[in-house]
Amino acid sequence: VVSETGNLETLIEGVLRGEWRATARAISIVEDSRPGRVELLARLYPAGRNGRVCGITGPSGAGKSTLVDRLASHYRAEDERVGILCVDPTSPFSGGALLGDRIRMNEIVLDPGVFIRSMATRGSRGGLGKAAREVISIVEATGTSQVLVETVGVGQIELDIAETADTVVVVLVPESGDGIQAMKAGLMEIGDVFVVNKADRDGAEGLRVEIESVLALRTDREWSPPVLTTIASEGSGIVELAHAIHAHRSWLETSGEGEQRRRQRIMSYVKEIVQDALAAGLWEEGGYRRKLEESLPSILAGDRDPFSVAEDILAASGMLESLNRDAH
Amino acid sequence: VVSETGNLETLIEGVLRGEWRATARAISIVEDSRPGRVELLARLYPAGRNGRVCGITGPSGAGKSTLVDRLASHYRAEDERVGILCVDPTSPFSGGALLGDRIRMNEIVLDPGVFIRSMATRGSRGGLGKAAREVISIVEATGTSQVLVETVGVGQIELDIAETADTVVVVLVPESGDGIQAMKAGLMEIGDVFVVNKADRDGAEGLRVEIESVLALRTDREWSPPVLTTIASEGSGIVELAHAIHAHRSWLETSGEGEQRRRQRIMSYVKEIVQDALAAGLWEEGGYRRKLEESLPSILAGDRDPFSVAEDILAASGMLESLNRDAH
């Protein structure tokens, strides 16, 4: 019953006033692609430009949830509104989240200044990164100044989130091969701040030194990522982490890098909207789906190749006369 | 110097005759997007329809490389040509592969009936799956009947490869939490054949039973994935694995599922070619890049939202009058 314009208006106003119930409903509409999706995203986007997004990533078992909860408590003590988005790797088959082992701190769950939302992957390529960006933009529209995005595991989704976040915190623990794994997964390149959590364990100092040596090889940016140590379960090192995140944000603004990233992000977003709409239009009924389906037998028989069929469709669309066979 | 048509013809003929040197050069042209890329892919595609692609995936340390080598030896003993494609997770920063720990069997590397190629991720979203499909189509065009695609690690790339492969073999080892990890990563859903490798270790039988219990919950397909045990390092269980892969392929053909998958794959391929070409055309000089860039200040200032800018561009393109705000 949100399909009527009146109710959509009420919902948008509720989100803009920072009401979590309205926020949760708006997110569901967007996630489920229900009527009003585009209108919601378009109307809420301009309100969300002042939030700051911090991605927290690292291997499972690194203590990310605890660290995020402590960080949220820290921001709450400074009277900031906090959004926590947990992006879980799940089964493309069942569609449901399999991570039942997440235990959030009670005070965080019950705090009315904190909004928590979990997102599950849907098995669609590139889908989760896009979905996460949309959810983040809604949470930002509520006036939430601190958005913490926690990703579980290592993989493509971390790289997607890294593009969305202002600051990426990579959490590692002194365990066998953690540093090596992080390097393999490309985490060393996306981190703006590094945390050796569970720093009371053996090997913590060794891991810290290892990370710093690898970071010394990074010559891509002016920002030198700090390597901090925390014991999240005891709350130790959290203030320093919040300061490091703040320092990185200040650097983003003074260096112009933040502006540059926002421009890039907007460009990608517009491109994605245009391309998705065109793709949807191309293959819907009345589009070129039939032309494509009719060509299948000839491709299956080896008489045609997918490129010549694509060229036919491109020519028919009037958008492009042919594939650039020389430099495509 | 392959940009001249004459040399491209020679290269295509070489690939079609099954020459590995020509194959390697053709792959490099495609991977590096050099002139002739589209022509190569288009011309070689029809020749590659008879190869069979088997994806081998699982967590690192599961012994996939050894298993792939043994499987390749098995096929070689039956006088089949074998292609091995190793898809490695690497650093989007350095662009190079970090996995130096792969040790291939000497006999495989030196066998002229075997073609081996490694591919590194390039940090681009969805890029590796597409690149792997292209490389596979070139290897298939050489008349290679058995293409083994080995993916390292767990993540989105495995799901991409699963869509490309005829048969997906998931390799696990009896180690703490391997079954749970596989479930989290969605491996249980993509496997057509399951292998408990290093089956001489403690816990192998337990893992086998665990996998079978989970598979019993899978009601999505008519095919019931077998769970095999191997000791790849000793060559034990390899013949049974080859038989299971063959049985799955036979099922694909008799059930019509294979035909259905090929149709889906061709449709996706054509769609991707069309969409990529349109996207490239949209944002190149002379396209709508300037229109997009000129709108950035108004979006940054909060005066416009990305959707209204996207609508302007769509309207200007003449392809679509507006976003479907109700049901997009």
Short mmCIF file of N, CA and C in Angstrom, two decimals, chain A residues 1-10 35:
data_model
loop_
_atom_site.label_atom_id
_atom_site.label_comp_id
_atom_site.label_asym_id
_atom_site.label_seq_id
_atom_site.Cartn_x
_atom_site.Cartn_y
_atom_site.Cartn_z
N VAL A 1 0.82 -1.21 0.00
CA VAL A 1 0.00 0.00 0.00
C VAL A 1 0.85 1.26 0.00
N VAL A 2 2.14 1.12 -0.35
CA VAL A 2 2.96 2.32 -0.48
C VAL A 2 3.00 2.77 -1.93
N SER A 3 2.24 2.11 -2.77
CA SER A 3 2.31 2.44 -4.19
C SER A 3 1.59 3.75 -4.48
N GLU A 4 0.72 4.15 -3.57
CA GLU A 4 0.07 5.44 -3.79
C GLU A 4 1.02 6.57 -3.42
N THR A 5 0.96 7.61 -4.21
CA THR A 5 1.91 8.70 -4.06
C THR A 5 1.87 9.30 -2.65
N GLY A 6 0.67 9.41 -2.09
CA GLY A 6 0.53 9.99 -0.75
C GLY A 6 1.36 9.24 0.27
N ASN A 7 1.26 7.91 0.23
CA ASN A 7 2.01 7.12 1.19
C ASN A 7 3.51 7.19 0.97
N LEU A 8 3.90 7.30 -0.30
CA LEU A 8 5.32 7.42 -0.61
C LEU A 8 5.85 8.74 -0.05
N GLU A 9 5.05 9.80 -0.16
CA GLU A 9 5.43 11.10 0.40
C GLU A 9 5.66 10.98 1.91
N THR A 10 4.70 10.33 2.59
CA THR A 10 4.80 10.13 4.04
C THR A 10 6.08 9.38 4.39
N PRO A 35 7.23 -0.92 -6.37
CA PRO A 35 6.87 0.38 -6.94
C PRO A 35 7.30 1.52 -6.03
#
